[in-house]
Amino acid sequence: MHRLLLLSSLWLLAATPASSIFQRPTGSPAPPHLQYLLEPLHTMVHTQRGATATLPCVLRTLPRNYRVKWSKLEPANYRESIILITNGLYHKNYGPLSPRVRLRHSHRYDASLTITDVALEDEGRYRCQLVNGLEDESVLLTLHLEGVVFPYQPSNGRYKFNYHEAKRACEQQDSRLATYQQLYKAWTEGLDWCNAGWILDGTVHYPIINSREPCGGRLLLPGVRTYGARDKQKDRFDAFCFTSALQGQVYFIRGHLNFKEAGQACRNHGAAIAKVGQLYSAWKFSQLDRCDGGWLADGSVRYPITTPRERCGGLPDPGVRSFGFPSKELRTYGTYCFVG
């Protein structure tokens, strides 16, 4: 049966010029190095955590014997991880993405990759490669998650994380280490932070909007300042974490609670005490705006402000404000809870 289908497909291919099937827009000729793959109109695909996203990869013609290989470029360890390989009739999935990826396959020339339930770690660059003997060719696409970057340090002060501890700390707060592109975008949107922090590729940076003496001096121009690559085991800095949209809700419970009572108050409502990344996500995507400091899962006390006002800290810009890490015995604050 598969043999008949393949012969039928080849006969149809011979009878129908590829140019009559897929016409490129006028004035957009295909690059000469792409013989079999169509150059995608858009190489950046925007999405959010929890959504379904499709990375486009379409063939203009079908070689006699070929495979299409999808892989993800991993900046943290300088390697390329195979996700899926297909020969047009069959495909096989690989790696941790395996349960959440499939071919869109809306027609026989379509080798686009669909990712369901997009996760934070799915952000990045992907390669669709046609393997055809010596005539391999590929297109690169970027999956971009809408999200927010926030600086993070532990309760015992600044510059305490090596790279691996910073990575783990972000993950514990419902986030991941930010990429350089995410940190740069956050800087263009107003992130101004004097403490240097790790990012995903193992380099260390800090974003400055307002040049000032404690942050490199007044003479240096604004920008994302860099310390470059550092020793992942020995060197210690803060972390820049990235989070995206929530599959759930963050809400505030008013009261005069210590840290233990705050956690119990959330559990009494069938929820959990919110993590830092969850509060930032609710501030960014749900416009959560409260003047009340509340406990979070890491023992810090913060509050989200979308409409700055004098009685809520007096700062002119929106943001998540922090009271740091007060004594967990203080019965002074409410709590922020998260329910999925």
Tab-separated table of C-alpha atoms in Angstrom:
chain	number	residue	atom	x	y	z
A	1	MET	CA	0.000	0.000	0.000
A	2	HIS	CA	2.823	2.430	0.941
A	3	ARG	CA	4.626	1.513	-2.305
A	4	LEU	CA	1.521	2.387	-4.350
A	5	LEU	CA	1.145	5.693	-2.510
A	6	LEU	CA	4.794	6.561	-3.110
A	7	LEU	CA	4.549	5.709	-6.845
A	8	SER	CA	1.355	7.748	-7.084
A	9	SER	CA	3.045	10.698	-5.382
A	10	LEU	CA	6.022	10.535	-7.727
A	11	TRP	CA	3.711	10.398	-10.795
A	12	LEU	CA	1.786	13.442	-9.563
A	13	LEU	CA	5.041	15.247	-8.856
A	14	ALA	CA	6.324	14.566	-12.378
A	15	ALA	CA	3.046	15.720	-13.901
A	16	THR	CA	2.772	18.950	-11.876
A	17	PRO	CA	5.515	21.611	-11.954
A	18	ALA	CA	6.460	22.680	-8.456
A	19	SER	CA	6.248	26.320	-9.463
A	20	SER	CA	2.543	25.912	-10.134
A	21	ILE	CA	1.973	24.519	-6.622
A	22	PHE	CA	3.881	27.067	-4.530
A	23	GLN	CA	4.186	30.565	-5.973
A	24	ARG	CA	6.393	32.971	-4.036
A	25	PRO	CA	5.167	36.554	-3.640
A	26	THR	CA	6.188	38.884	-6.455
A	27	GLY	CA	9.536	40.509	-5.799
A	28	SER	CA	10.637	37.809	-3.310
A	29	PRO	CA	12.796	35.357	-5.283
A	30	ALA	CA	14.086	32.302	-3.473
A	31	PRO	CA	17.746	32.479	-2.506
A	32	PRO	CA	19.806	30.534	-5.059
A	33	HIS	CA	21.230	28.155	-2.459
A	34	LEU	CA	17.773	26.762	-1.596
A	35	GLN	CA	16.830	24.240	-4.246
A	36	TYR	CA	14.304	22.147	-2.342
A	37	LEU	CA	13.192	24.262	0.640
A	38	LEU	CA	11.129	27.431	0.461
A	39	GLU	CA	12.592	30.424	2.263
A	40	PRO	CA	10.084	31.181	5.067
A	41	LEU	CA	8.398	34.582	4.854
A	42	HIS	CA	8.892	35.028	8.619
A	43	THR	CA	11.749	33.386	10.511
A	44	MET	CA	10.500	34.547	13.932
A	45	VAL	CA	7.490	32.795	15.493
A	46	HIS	CA	5.966	34.549	18.534
A	47	THR	CA	4.141	32.586	21.225
A	48	GLN	CA	3.563	32.254	24.972
A	49	ARG	CA	4.027	29.479	27.493
A	50	GLY	CA	1.246	26.896	27.266
A	51	ALA	CA	0.309	27.763	23.663
A	52	THR	CA	0.702	25.699	20.477
A	53	ALA	CA	3.258	27.045	17.981
A	54	THR	CA	4.234	25.956	14.468
A	55	LEU	CA	7.657	26.538	12.910
A	56	PRO	CA	7.225	26.650	9.112
A	57	CYS	CA	9.260	24.434	6.782
A	58	VAL	CA	7.870	23.714	3.303
A	59	LEU	CA	9.475	21.886	0.400
A	60	ARG	CA	9.168	23.286	-3.130
A	61	THR	CA	9.746	19.832	-4.604
A	62	LEU	CA	10.324	16.317	-3.294
A	63	PRO	CA	13.703	14.707	-3.992
A	64	ARG	CA	13.651	10.988	-4.791
A	65	ASN	CA	15.382	9.963	-1.553
A	66	TYR	CA	15.496	12.472	1.250
A	67	ARG	CA	15.029	13.097	4.953
A	68	VAL	CA	14.008	16.214	6.837
A	69	LYS	CA	15.705	16.666	10.198
A	70	TRP	CA	14.508	19.136	12.837
A	71	SER	CA	16.947	20.158	15.561
A	72	LYS	CA	17.298	22.828	18.257
A	73	LEU	CA	20.432	24.913	18.698
A	74	GLU	CA	21.378	24.916	22.386
A	75	PRO	CA	23.459	27.978	23.392
A	76	ALA	CA	24.054	26.765	26.953
A	77	ASN	CA	26.130	23.758	25.855
A	78	TYR	CA	27.054	24.726	22.282
A	79	ARG	CA	25.358	21.774	20.630
A	80	GLU	CA	22.484	20.905	18.354
A	81	SER	CA	19.816	18.508	19.652
A	82	ILE	CA	17.824	16.407	17.188
A	83	ILE	CA	14.053	16.677	17.668
A	84	LEU	CA	12.517	14.800	14.736
A	85	ILE	CA	13.512	13.023	11.490
A	86	THR	CA	11.101	12.203	8.663
A	87	ASN	CA	11.338	10.693	5.183
A	88	GLY	CA	7.920	11.990	4.187
A	89	LEU	CA	6.034	8.788	5.052
A	90	TYR	CA	7.319	8.059	8.536
A	91	HIS	CA	8.866	10.140	11.270
A	92	LYS	CA	10.609	9.547	14.591
A	93	ASN	CA	10.825	11.923	17.562
A	94	TYR	CA	13.880	12.348	19.791
A	95	GLY	CA	14.806	13.918	23.131
A	96	PRO	CA	12.803	15.662	25.843
A	97	LEU	CA	10.633	17.512	23.307
A	98	SER	CA	9.475	14.193	21.866
A	99	PRO	CA	6.032	13.991	23.571
A	100	ARG	CA	5.093	17.525	22.520
A	101	VAL	CA	6.167	17.730	18.866
A	102	ARG	CA	4.628	16.505	15.624
A	103	LEU	CA	4.702	17.353	11.941
A	104	ARG	CA	1.900	19.667	10.868
A	105	HIS	CA	1.805	17.823	7.522
A	106	SER	CA	-1.114	19.781	6.075
A	107	HIS	CA	0.003	18.580	2.580
A	108	ARG	CA	2.772	16.363	1.231
A	109	TYR	CA	5.229	19.239	0.863
A	110	ASP	CA	4.702	20.402	4.451
A	111	ALA	CA	7.439	19.497	6.956
A	112	SER	CA	6.541	22.215	9.485
A	113	LEU	CA	7.078	21.406	13.168
A	114	THR	CA	4.240	21.907	15.657
A	115	ILE	CA	5.065	22.225	19.369
A	116	THR	CA	2.197	21.830	21.829
A	117	ASP	CA	2.064	23.189	25.394
A	118	VAL	CA	5.066	25.458	24.769
A	119	ALA	CA	7.464	25.541	27.743
A	120	LEU	CA	10.004	28.170	28.804
A	121	GLU	CA	12.901	26.014	27.636
A	122	ASP	CA	11.444	25.811	24.102
A	123	GLU	CA	12.559	29.398	23.377
A	124	GLY	CA	15.436	29.508	20.909
A	125	ARG	CA	16.655	28.754	17.398
A	126	TYR	CA	15.576	25.729	15.379
A	127	ARG	CA	16.946	24.223	12.167
A	128	CYS	CA	14.893	22.480	9.475
A	129	GLN	CA	17.410	20.565	7.377
A	130	LEU	CA	16.732	18.637	4.175
A	131	VAL	CA	19.222	15.768	3.924
A	132	ASN	CA	19.577	14.610	0.306
A	133	GLY	CA	22.953	13.020	-0.276
A	134	LEU	CA	25.470	15.794	-0.889
A	135	GLU	CA	22.807	18.453	-1.470
A	136	ASP	CA	21.885	19.226	2.140
A	137	GLU	CA	20.225	22.581	2.802
A	138	SER	CA	18.470	24.153	5.769
A	139	VAL	CA	16.484	27.087	7.105
A	140	LEU	CA	16.826	28.612	10.581
A	141	LEU	CA	13.828	29.779	12.592
A	142	THR	CA	13.452	31.363	16.026
A	143	LEU	CA	10.729	30.588	18.555
A	144	HIS	CA	10.224	33.706	20.669
A	145	LEU	CA	8.256	33.620	23.923
A	146	GLU	CA	6.587	36.793	25.125
A	147	GLY	CA	7.654	37.247	28.717
A	148	VAL	CA	9.434	39.250	31.376
A	149	VAL	CA	13.015	39.260	32.726
A	150	PHE	CA	13.685	39.886	36.407
A	151	PRO	CA	16.891	40.019	38.469
A	152	TYR	CA	17.125	37.515	41.283
A	153	GLN	CA	19.375	37.054	44.303
A	154	PRO	CA	19.005	34.790	47.366
A	155	SER	CA	18.170	35.761	50.937
A	156	ASN	CA	21.847	35.796	51.982
A	157	GLY	CA	22.769	38.700	49.703
A	158	ARG	CA	24.198	39.593	46.312
A	159	TYR	CA	26.696	37.626	44.258
A	160	LYS	CA	26.101	34.225	45.865
A	161	PHE	CA	25.299	32.053	42.817
A	162	ASN	CA	27.676	30.151	40.605
A	163	TYR	CA	26.191	29.405	37.176
A	164	HIS	CA	24.564	26.103	38.146
A	165	GLU	CA	23.065	27.556	41.328
A	166	ALA	CA	21.689	30.526	39.364
A	167	LYS	CA	20.104	28.170	36.830
A	168	ARG	CA	18.511	26.119	39.614
A	169	ALA	CA	17.311	29.224	41.488
A	170	CYS	CA	15.448	30.533	38.434
A	171	GLU	CA	13.838	27.135	37.846
A	172	GLN	CA	12.687	27.023	41.467
A	173	GLN	CA	10.912	30.363	40.935
A	174	ASP	CA	8.908	29.205	37.881
A	175	SER	CA	11.350	30.708	35.396
A	176	ARG	CA	14.647	29.969	33.658
A	177	LEU	CA	17.887	31.836	33.063
A	178	ALA	CA	17.297	34.539	30.455
A	179	THR	CA	18.995	34.567	27.076
A	180	TYR	CA	21.015	37.576	25.976
A	181	GLN	CA	18.247	38.516	23.519
A	182	GLN	CA	15.686	38.455	26.337
A	183	LEU	CA	17.908	40.563	28.610
A	184	TYR	CA	18.591	43.058	25.811
A	185	LYS	CA	14.874	43.386	25.037
A	186	ALA	CA	14.157	43.915	28.760
A	187	TRP	CA	16.784	46.682	28.810
A	188	THR	CA	15.117	48.430	25.847
A	189	GLU	CA	11.859	48.256	27.839
A	190	GLY	CA	13.400	49.901	30.905
A	191	LEU	CA	15.218	47.266	32.976
A	192	ASP	CA	17.913	49.108	34.952
A	193	TRP	CA	19.912	46.994	37.389
A	194	CYS	CA	23.357	47.611	38.836
A	195	ASN	CA	24.178	44.037	39.922
A	196	ALA	CA	25.725	41.669	37.389
A	197	GLY	CA	23.956	38.359	36.788
A	198	TRP	CA	24.313	35.068	34.935
A	199	ILE	CA	22.371	34.388	31.749
A	200	LEU	CA	21.731	31.116	29.937
A	201	ASP	CA	24.901	30.935	27.827
A	202	GLY	CA	27.175	31.276	30.865
A	203	THR	CA	28.054	34.927	30.342
A	204	VAL	CA	27.497	37.700	32.895
A	205	HIS	CA	25.868	41.104	32.239
A	206	TYR	CA	23.960	43.982	33.798
A	207	PRO	CA	21.542	46.431	32.068
A	208	ILE	CA	21.882	50.168	32.725
A	209	ILE	CA	19.420	52.854	31.626
A	210	ASN	CA	20.686	55.670	33.877
A	211	SER	CA	24.486	55.874	34.014
A	212	ARG	CA	25.700	56.523	37.576
A	213	GLU	CA	28.803	56.239	39.736
A	214	PRO	CA	28.144	52.900	41.480
A	215	CYS	CA	27.341	51.251	38.131
A	216	GLY	CA	30.455	51.827	36.043
A	217	GLY	CA	30.463	55.611	36.266
A	218	ARG	CA	28.551	58.447	34.665
A	219	LEU	CA	30.738	58.581	31.553
A	220	LEU	CA	29.775	55.121	30.273
A	221	LEU	CA	26.832	55.106	27.894
A	222	PRO	CA	23.619	53.261	28.809
A	223	GLY	CA	23.509	49.667	27.608
A	224	VAL	CA	23.850	46.036	28.577
A	225	ARG	CA	27.281	45.965	30.208
A	226	THR	CA	29.125	42.661	29.981
A	227	TYR	CA	31.677	40.730	32.017
A	228	GLY	CA	31.847	38.091	29.281
A	229	ALA	CA	32.069	34.346	29.921
A	230	ARG	CA	32.974	33.424	33.492
A	231	ASP	CA	33.957	30.266	35.356
A	232	LYS	CA	30.653	28.439	35.921
A	233	GLN	CA	31.882	26.741	39.079
A	234	LYS	CA	33.985	29.385	40.818
A	235	ASP	CA	32.621	32.806	39.878
A	236	ARG	CA	29.584	34.136	41.730
A	237	PHE	CA	26.959	36.648	40.640
A	238	ASP	CA	23.203	37.188	40.740
A	239	ALA	CA	20.831	35.744	38.116
A	240	PHE	CA	18.610	37.173	35.406
A	241	CYS	CA	15.518	34.983	35.144
A	242	PHE	CA	12.868	34.861	32.414
A	243	THR	CA	9.222	33.809	32.738
A	244	SER	CA	6.205	33.835	30.433
A	245	ALA	CA	2.402	33.641	30.699
A	246	LEU	CA	0.835	31.589	33.488
A	247	GLN	CA	-1.538	28.681	33.216
A	248	GLY	CA	-3.296	29.811	36.364
A	249	GLN	CA	-3.978	32.818	38.584
A	250	VAL	CA	-2.139	34.789	41.274
A	251	TYR	CA	-4.238	36.534	43.942
A	252	PHE	CA	-3.678	38.288	47.261
A	253	ILE	CA	-4.912	37.314	50.730
A	254	ARG	CA	-4.922	40.175	53.182
A	255	GLY	CA	-3.786	39.624	56.772
A	256	HIS	CA	-1.033	39.957	59.322
A	257	LEU	CA	0.732	36.671	58.690
A	258	ASN	CA	4.153	35.233	59.281
A	259	PHE	CA	5.708	33.105	56.541
A	260	LYS	CA	4.364	29.783	57.836
A	261	GLU	CA	0.846	31.199	58.263
A	262	ALA	CA	1.016	32.664	54.738
A	263	GLY	CA	1.659	29.243	53.236
A	264	GLN	CA	-1.187	27.723	55.260
A	265	ALA	CA	-3.575	30.503	54.198
A	266	CYS	CA	-2.944	29.650	50.542
A	267	ARG	CA	-3.376	25.912	51.175
A	268	ASN	CA	-6.686	26.623	52.941
A	269	HIS	CA	-7.908	28.055	49.619
A	270	GLY	CA	-6.677	25.047	47.608
A	271	ALA	CA	-3.708	27.050	46.316
A	272	ALA	CA	0.051	27.317	46.909
A	273	ILE	CA	2.086	30.303	47.980
A	274	ALA	CA	3.177	32.036	44.766
A	275	LYS	CA	6.712	31.931	43.394
A	276	VAL	CA	8.581	35.046	42.307
A	277	GLY	CA	8.277	34.199	38.609
A	278	GLN	CA	4.538	33.688	38.994
A	279	LEU	CA	4.116	37.130	40.562
A	280	TYR	CA	6.119	38.741	37.741
A	281	SER	CA	4.025	36.875	35.172
A	282	ALA	CA	0.758	38.008	36.787
A	283	TRP	CA	2.077	41.593	36.846
A	284	LYS	CA	3.145	41.437	33.183
A	285	PHE	CA	0.274	39.496	31.610
A	286	SER	CA	-2.672	39.992	33.988
A	287	GLN	CA	-1.859	43.566	35.080
A	288	LEU	CA	-1.939	42.549	38.748
A	289	ASP	CA	-1.697	45.790	40.732
A	290	ARG	CA	-1.603	45.859	44.522
A	291	CYS	CA	-0.049	48.171	47.058
A	292	ASP	CA	0.179	45.389	49.651
A	293	GLY	CA	3.387	43.556	50.425
A	294	GLY	CA	2.888	39.795	50.461
A	295	TRP	CA	4.942	36.693	51.217
A	296	LEU	CA	6.256	34.560	48.361
A	297	ALA	CA	7.562	30.995	48.327
A	298	ASP	CA	11.238	31.950	48.624
A	299	GLY	CA	10.597	33.940	51.831
A	300	SER	CA	10.734	37.331	50.130
A	301	VAL	CA	8.026	39.991	50.374
A	302	ARG	CA	7.009	41.832	47.186
A	303	TYR	CA	4.118	43.651	45.567
A	304	PRO	CA	3.219	44.350	41.902
A	305	ILE	CA	2.480	47.874	40.615
A	306	THR	CA	1.149	48.525	37.119
A	307	THR	CA	-0.106	52.071	37.833
A	308	PRO	CA	2.601	53.953	39.787
A	309	ARG	CA	1.309	56.246	42.526
A	310	GLU	CA	2.779	58.179	45.401
A	311	ARG	CA	1.385	56.041	48.214
A	312	CYS	CA	2.743	52.809	46.654
A	313	GLY	CA	6.449	53.408	46.936
A	314	GLY	CA	6.540	56.638	44.972
A	315	LEU	CA	8.641	55.240	42.109
A	316	PRO	CA	7.664	56.598	38.674
A	317	ASP	CA	7.762	53.324	36.726
A	318	PRO	CA	5.639	50.139	36.915
A	319	GLY	CA	7.329	47.096	38.405
A	320	VAL	CA	7.430	44.462	41.111
A	321	ARG	CA	8.672	46.134	44.297
A	322	SER	CA	10.565	44.221	46.972
A	323	PHE	CA	10.879	44.436	50.755
A	324	GLY	CA	13.699	41.882	50.577
A	325	PHE	CA	13.717	38.896	52.923
A	326	PRO	CA	12.332	39.949	56.315
A	327	SER	CA	12.282	37.629	59.306
A	328	LYS	CA	9.858	34.782	58.619
A	329	GLU	CA	8.445	35.206	62.110
A	330	LEU	CA	7.104	38.725	61.446
A	331	ARG	CA	3.294	38.873	61.363
A	332	THR	CA	3.259	41.936	59.135
A	333	TYR	CA	2.225	40.941	55.613
A	334	GLY	CA	-0.440	39.256	53.563
A	335	THR	CA	0.381	36.573	50.999
A	336	TYR	CA	0.253	36.015	47.269
A	337	CYS	CA	-1.204	32.654	46.263
A	338	PHE	CA	-1.154	30.752	42.987
A	339	VAL	CA	-3.804	28.359	41.771
A	340	GLY	CA	-3.323	26.394	38.534
